[in-house]
């Protein structure tokens, strides 16, 4: 609700605790199976708290579509896409804003179809509370369980079970209690305590904003009343400082400010901090602002700080409280929700975005997959869309992280497919994997580990007669982070070529061979060592050095990005 | 109740911090971002947030205004003054070809006109500048299909939105990766409501176009709309101009933006007035109501 901050006070029942702090924001999302009435519930909530504007209501009343038994199909208030209205389902999250005299709400109305679980997860990832709907005529379904599980996994603090369509079961207390017992049992298996259960009729409004005369046996607060008094979560100011650096502000040589949002803890001038990954200790000199420079900053604040010492910090680095540093490492264990129809591939190199860092990574081991119904941990070779699993992740560059339960910001990541650029997974960090334990598993580094570190397998570029291009190419690749080596005509004797090529091939380099002339034999021998897929004989016409270099770079980048695909075929 | 009571300021601070995070994230990750500047109240707020996000540095991207040629003269005047005042680079783009060929809302109808002078022009303007990300001031509370949009809204190489196939967007981990030719629309004000925007304008004393303030204006009353008489608005047979105290609730093109009767000539009065409103802000925009779901259709074609 945008335009009416003052609503008539709903009749309130006695005995409801006062809100923690008047006017605080609560973000909540809906969850549950298709047709359980999520969208209808949100529509009803908005309507009964007079947060629906007249022209919006008129357009719903006018609509040719109405699946509701009553005069108004409330689901049309949030199902804002054509396809949704036509098919009568929710496809993607809708965000709605409204407030009561007691507090502000951001609601995420999410889809119930298993196919759109990724959108449900999107809506839940920032929620303080999740209202899981259960259709009283159907009981607890697979999707109700899945959603309760995902909400819990994503750290949603309050899970509410709203048993809906009570009008269809004669407002029966028995039915309600049976469903609640089933839900509670599942919830307690997950470790969710204190589920609040409320019987509602979204369609007719019972126990949504106001209590229901038709269910005198229920004495708890209506759904909205309950939500009004829930404490909102939020990172603790008492936790150790985590300040991921998002942007470096450098208007002139005299000023270097580090901009970011405080993930946890507090910041103030004079405070000692440690910069990671350099581990250099320094102090905050000042917090800089457009006007009224603040003395301190709390979790959630977006600020810019300057430091006492000139140290090298860039985007993706982190400032941390020295009393407790985050884990620093390239190996971690996480729960992952897979969100793409192409299954997870343990050999593929993905991109992983964690705070302001994006690194290459492999999700190389699936410890177990969770059966949503029974919560059993099943061994699994692959992960399909909507699967949830515990995995081992190995990144090319170190991340600075905490367990998700301690810190939602430094404990979460998304997985991106480098070829399609689509977000394919969401990760919840449980902790670091001891590097020692890992190292002890193998005696020396493997080809795969090298590929992971360098971002590419070994390869050869055969570049005859253009020594300048060879040098330029080597420099460019090196600057881009490739593991590259130039093998020029004076670097070794002709008869050493085979040995040199073999050594570089094993070590994982991209080697640029720049011979004066190519006896076809030499070329053939090197090609045989690398194999046709990793050997690039470059024909250079009369293009400039610059053009030639760029052209080869393009080919190499394409080849590198394709590697993940061919690895899949090989495995 | 004072307008700027503590809990409201607290809420604005939260929204501000979130928006600044988004602005910085996109500025850091994209090669050529641009801010779409529409001169309205939301743009004014977005611009202030950008000033704050990169202070004491300059705003690290240019502003782009899609000028349909049918904007109120006050808007153009304000635009040029404000961009200079803020010290931002301003790019103005027009679909000159369509204008030369005589495109206008009266002959084409609002939909076609909007398609040519806004959507087409926007896509051309973005392509010409080689921009891979464009900040927009759209809010989810404006309209049903906007309520569905991500903070980072992916657009294909034709600038189109595919609402059935949006990338998941968890936490504040935005995925801006795209191939050449594709782009991302970035919406830093996603979680703001109209009310928040006005409160912020009040709290921050942000300058806005005078058309938002009530004043006696020469208008013609046509059905439910009050159209301000400006160059280009033609009287229909039988219509008479009259003086009405009115103001604009949202700013668009002269022929398609209606005024509302109002006495609110200060920001606090506008806020008070809004509290009593029971109708949404875009109601006075002709274009959004051509048919059910028309905003979604426009967005799919590349509109904001
Ligand atoms: N009788 C009855 N029908 C309901 C109730 N809540 C929702 N419905 C109907 O159930 C169907 C699915 O509702 P919808 O809100 O779209 O479910 P969603 O898929 O969970 O969002 C619609 O036809 C609603 O009118 C209720 O409390 N009682
Ligand atoms: Mg729904």
Tab-separated table of N, CA, C and O in Angstrom, chain A residues 454 456-463 467 469-479 481-492 497 499-515 526 530 552 556 559:
chain	number	residue	atom	x	y	z
A	454	UNK	N	43.756	-22.501	-12.553
A	454	UNK	CA	44.117	-21.608	-13.659
A	454	UNK	C	42.900	-21.152	-14.451
A	454	UNK	O	42.928	-20.137	-15.136
A	456	UNK	N	41.652	-22.896	-16.892
A	456	UNK	CA	41.715	-23.483	-18.233
A	456	UNK	C	42.685	-24.661	-18.206
A	456	UNK	O	43.586	-24.700	-17.374
A	457	UNK	N	42.520	-25.619	-19.121
A	457	UNK	CA	43.511	-26.695	-19.238
A	457	UNK	C	44.719	-26.205	-20.027
A	457	UNK	O	44.759	-25.042	-20.434
A	458	UNK	N	45.689	-27.064	-20.234
A	458	UNK	CA	46.853	-26.622	-20.989
A	458	UNK	C	46.516	-26.581	-22.480
A	458	UNK	O	45.634	-27.286	-22.948
A	459	UNK	N	47.266	-25.729	-23.184
A	459	UNK	CA	47.017	-25.593	-24.609
A	459	UNK	C	48.232	-24.976	-25.287
A	459	UNK	O	49.108	-24.417	-24.615
A	460	UNK	N	48.287	-25.105	-26.607
A	460	UNK	CA	49.420	-24.549	-27.335
A	460	UNK	C	48.950	-23.633	-28.455
A	460	UNK	O	47.985	-23.939	-29.145
A	461	UNK	N	49.617	-22.508	-28.573
A	461	UNK	CA	49.349	-21.616	-29.697
A	461	UNK	C	50.603	-21.628	-30.573
A	461	UNK	O	51.705	-21.348	-30.088
A	462	UNK	N	50.463	-21.980	-31.793
A	462	UNK	CA	51.587	-22.073	-32.726
A	462	UNK	C	51.562	-20.841	-33.604
A	462	UNK	O	50.647	-20.636	-34.381
A	463	UNK	N	52.575	-19.992	-33.450
A	463	UNK	CA	52.511	-18.668	-34.036
A	463	UNK	C	53.825	-18.372	-34.733
A	463	UNK	O	54.762	-17.871	-34.128
A	467	UNK	N	56.736	-12.535	-34.094
A	467	UNK	CA	57.210	-12.496	-32.703
A	467	UNK	C	56.532	-11.397	-31.886
A	467	UNK	O	56.318	-11.549	-30.687
A	469	UNK	N	53.438	-10.287	-32.155
A	469	UNK	CA	52.108	-10.769	-31.752
A	469	UNK	C	52.252	-11.751	-30.598
A	469	UNK	O	51.496	-11.709	-29.619
A	470	UNK	N	53.256	-12.627	-30.691
A	470	UNK	CA	53.458	-13.620	-29.639
A	470	UNK	C	53.680	-12.932	-28.288
A	470	UNK	O	53.101	-13.305	-27.272
A	471	UNK	N	54.491	-11.876	-28.305
A	471	UNK	CA	54.771	-11.166	-27.046
A	471	UNK	C	53.555	-10.438	-26.516
A	471	UNK	O	53.249	-10.472	-25.331
A	472	UNK	N	52.865	-9.784	-27.437
A	472	UNK	CA	51.670	-9.036	-27.053
A	472	UNK	C	50.616	-9.987	-26.479
A	472	UNK	O	49.993	-9.721	-25.445
A	473	UNK	N	50.458	-11.112	-27.149
A	473	UNK	CA	49.471	-12.104	-26.726
A	473	UNK	C	49.804	-12.628	-25.333
A	473	UNK	O	48.937	-12.767	-24.474
A	474	UNK	N	51.102	-12.902	-25.120
A	474	UNK	CA	51.513	-13.418	-23.820
A	474	UNK	C	51.168	-12.418	-22.718
A	474	UNK	O	50.631	-12.767	-21.681
A	475	UNK	N	51.453	-11.152	-22.987
A	475	UNK	CA	51.204	-10.099	-22.003
A	475	UNK	C	49.699	-9.986	-21.706
A	475	UNK	O	49.274	-9.960	-20.562
A	476	UNK	N	48.899	-9.971	-22.749
A	476	UNK	CA	47.446	-9.818	-22.573
A	476	UNK	C	46.854	-10.987	-21.784
A	476	UNK	O	46.066	-10.808	-20.863
A	477	UNK	N	47.267	-12.176	-22.163
A	477	UNK	CA	46.734	-13.359	-21.481
A	477	UNK	C	47.162	-13.355	-20.023
A	477	UNK	O	46.371	-13.610	-19.119
A	478	UNK	N	48.417	-13.010	-19.807
A	478	UNK	CA	48.931	-12.962	-18.440
A	478	UNK	C	48.129	-11.962	-17.614
A	478	UNK	O	47.708	-12.250	-16.498
A	479	UNK	N	47.892	-10.783	-18.200
A	479	UNK	CA	47.150	-9.751	-17.469
A	479	UNK	C	45.707	-10.175	-17.189
A	479	UNK	O	45.107	-9.743	-16.224
A	481	UNK	N	44.905	-13.031	-16.333
A	481	UNK	CA	44.932	-14.079	-15.325
A	481	UNK	C	45.176	-15.475	-15.876
A	481	UNK	O	45.010	-16.461	-15.169
A	482	UNK	N	45.541	-15.573	-17.142
A	482	UNK	CA	45.834	-16.900	-17.693
A	482	UNK	C	47.203	-17.362	-17.194
A	482	UNK	O	48.081	-16.555	-16.885
A	483	UNK	N	47.367	-18.687	-17.163
A	483	UNK	CA	48.638	-19.282	-16.788
A	483	UNK	C	49.375	-19.505	-18.106
A	483	UNK	O	49.172	-20.506	-18.782
A	484	UNK	N	50.211	-18.533	-18.480
A	484	UNK	CA	50.701	-18.532	-19.848
A	484	UNK	C	52.224	-18.478	-19.886
A	484	UNK	O	52.866	-17.957	-18.972
A	485	UNK	N	52.799	-19.049	-20.924
A	485	UNK	CA	54.247	-19.084	-21.060
A	485	UNK	C	54.609	-18.876	-22.527
A	485	UNK	O	54.003	-19.473	-23.409
A	486	UNK	N	55.590	-18.005	-22.750
A	486	UNK	CA	56.055	-17.784	-24.116
A	486	UNK	C	57.277	-18.660	-24.379
A	486	UNK	O	58.222	-18.666	-23.603
A	487	UNK	N	57.222	-19.422	-25.459
A	487	UNK	CA	58.375	-20.228	-25.843
A	487	UNK	C	58.922	-19.662	-27.148
A	487	UNK	O	58.477	-20.039	-28.231
A	488	UNK	N	59.858	-18.726	-27.026
A	488	UNK	CA	60.389	-18.044	-28.205
A	488	UNK	C	61.520	-18.839	-28.854
A	488	UNK	O	61.990	-19.833	-28.293
A	489	UNK	N	61.958	-18.385	-30.026
A	489	UNK	CA	62.949	-19.133	-30.805
A	489	UNK	C	64.295	-19.264	-30.087
A	489	UNK	O	65.043	-20.217	-30.328
A	490	UNK	N	64.592	-18.333	-29.172
A	490	UNK	CA	65.894	-18.395	-28.511
A	490	UNK	C	65.821	-19.042	-27.135
A	490	UNK	O	66.790	-19.071	-26.399
A	491	UNK	N	64.653	-19.505	-26.758
A	491	UNK	CA	64.496	-20.039	-25.413
A	491	UNK	C	64.959	-21.482	-25.271
A	491	UNK	O	65.201	-21.959	-24.177
A	492	UNK	N	65.000	-22.181	-26.358
A	492	UNK	CA	65.479	-23.562	-26.278
A	492	UNK	C	66.000	-23.987	-27.650
A	492	UNK	O	65.731	-23.351	-28.661
A	497	UNK	N	62.688	-29.231	-28.175
A	497	UNK	CA	61.286	-28.855	-28.335
A	497	UNK	C	60.307	-29.868	-27.728
A	497	UNK	O	59.377	-29.506	-26.998
A	499	UNK	N	60.697	-32.091	-25.365
A	499	UNK	CA	60.732	-32.092	-23.905
A	499	UNK	C	60.016	-30.869	-23.345
A	499	UNK	O	59.212	-30.959	-22.408
A	500	UNK	N	60.341	-29.718	-23.932
A	500	UNK	CA	59.730	-28.469	-23.468
A	500	UNK	C	58.218	-28.536	-23.595
A	500	UNK	O	57.473	-28.229	-22.667
A	501	UNK	N	57.766	-28.961	-24.761
A	501	UNK	CA	56.320	-29.020	-25.001
A	501	UNK	C	55.650	-29.966	-24.027
A	501	UNK	O	54.589	-29.671	-23.461
A	502	UNK	N	56.278	-31.104	-23.776
A	502	UNK	CA	55.687	-32.078	-22.852
A	502	UNK	C	55.581	-31.505	-21.449
A	502	UNK	O	54.569	-31.655	-20.761
A	503	UNK	N	56.655	-30.824	-21.033
A	503	UNK	CA	56.661	-30.278	-19.670
A	503	UNK	C	55.561	-29.219	-19.504
A	503	UNK	O	54.802	-29.232	-18.533
A	504	UNK	N	55.464	-28.330	-20.471
A	504	UNK	CA	54.441	-27.290	-20.361
A	504	UNK	C	53.038	-27.884	-20.450
A	504	UNK	O	52.098	-27.405	-19.819
A	505	UNK	N	52.909	-28.911	-21.250
A	505	UNK	CA	51.591	-29.529	-21.388
A	505	UNK	C	51.151	-30.095	-20.040
A	505	UNK	O	50.017	-29.926	-19.609
A	506	UNK	N	52.095	-30.731	-19.325
A	506	UNK	CA	51.778	-31.315	-18.021
A	506	UNK	C	51.493	-30.244	-16.973
A	506	UNK	O	50.646	-30.408	-16.111
A	507	UNK	N	52.220	-29.133	-17.079
A	507	UNK	CA	52.116	-28.145	-15.996
A	507	UNK	C	50.864	-27.286	-16.117
A	507	UNK	O	50.566	-26.504	-15.227
A	508	UNK	N	50.129	-27.429	-17.199
A	508	UNK	CA	48.860	-26.713	-17.288
A	508	UNK	C	48.950	-25.356	-17.947
A	508	UNK	O	47.977	-24.608	-17.950
A	509	UNK	N	50.119	-25.032	-18.530
A	509	UNK	CA	50.268	-23.720	-19.169
A	509	UNK	C	49.548	-23.633	-20.504
A	509	UNK	O	49.351	-24.632	-21.169
A	510	UNK	N	49.213	-22.400	-20.880
A	510	UNK	CA	48.952	-22.089	-22.272
A	510	UNK	C	50.312	-21.660	-22.803
A	510	UNK	O	50.896	-20.691	-22.319
A	511	UNK	N	50.864	-22.382	-23.743
A	511	UNK	CA	52.205	-22.060	-24.217
A	511	UNK	C	52.127	-21.483	-25.625
A	511	UNK	O	51.435	-22.031	-26.496
A	512	UNK	N	52.788	-20.349	-25.804
A	512	UNK	CA	52.812	-19.724	-27.117
A	512	UNK	C	54.141	-20.069	-27.778
A	512	UNK	O	55.192	-19.587	-27.354
A	513	UNK	N	54.096	-20.917	-28.757
A	513	UNK	CA	55.300	-21.289	-29.488
A	513	UNK	C	55.497	-20.291	-30.621
A	513	UNK	O	54.602	-20.079	-31.426
A	514	UNK	N	56.683	-19.694	-30.630
A	514	UNK	CA	56.933	-18.659	-31.620
A	514	UNK	C	58.203	-18.998	-32.401
A	514	UNK	O	59.244	-18.394	-32.196
A	515	UNK	N	58.140	-20.000	-33.265
A	515	UNK	CA	59.342	-20.445	-33.988
A	515	UNK	C	59.649	-19.516	-35.164
A	515	UNK	O	58.776	-18.788	-35.634
A	526	UNK	N	54.367	-31.199	-31.786
A	526	UNK	CA	53.718	-30.442	-30.704
A	526	UNK	C	52.216	-30.672	-30.729
A	526	UNK	O	51.569	-30.861	-29.700
A	530	UNK	N	49.724	-32.093	-27.579
A	530	UNK	CA	48.576	-31.391	-26.996
A	530	UNK	C	47.236	-31.970	-27.433
A	530	UNK	O	46.228	-31.798	-26.760
A	552	UNK	N	43.088	-13.874	-31.711
A	552	UNK	CA	43.502	-15.118	-31.048
A	552	UNK	C	42.895	-15.208	-29.645
A	552	UNK	O	42.444	-16.257	-29.202
A	556	UNK	N	40.681	-18.198	-27.975
A	556	UNK	CA	41.068	-18.870	-26.726
A	556	UNK	C	39.983	-18.771	-25.664
A	556	UNK	O	39.705	-19.732	-24.956
A	559	UNK	N	37.253	-21.133	-26.451
A	559	UNK	CA	37.715	-22.500	-26.177
A	559	UNK	C	37.667	-22.778	-24.674
A	559	UNK	O	37.175	-23.816	-24.223
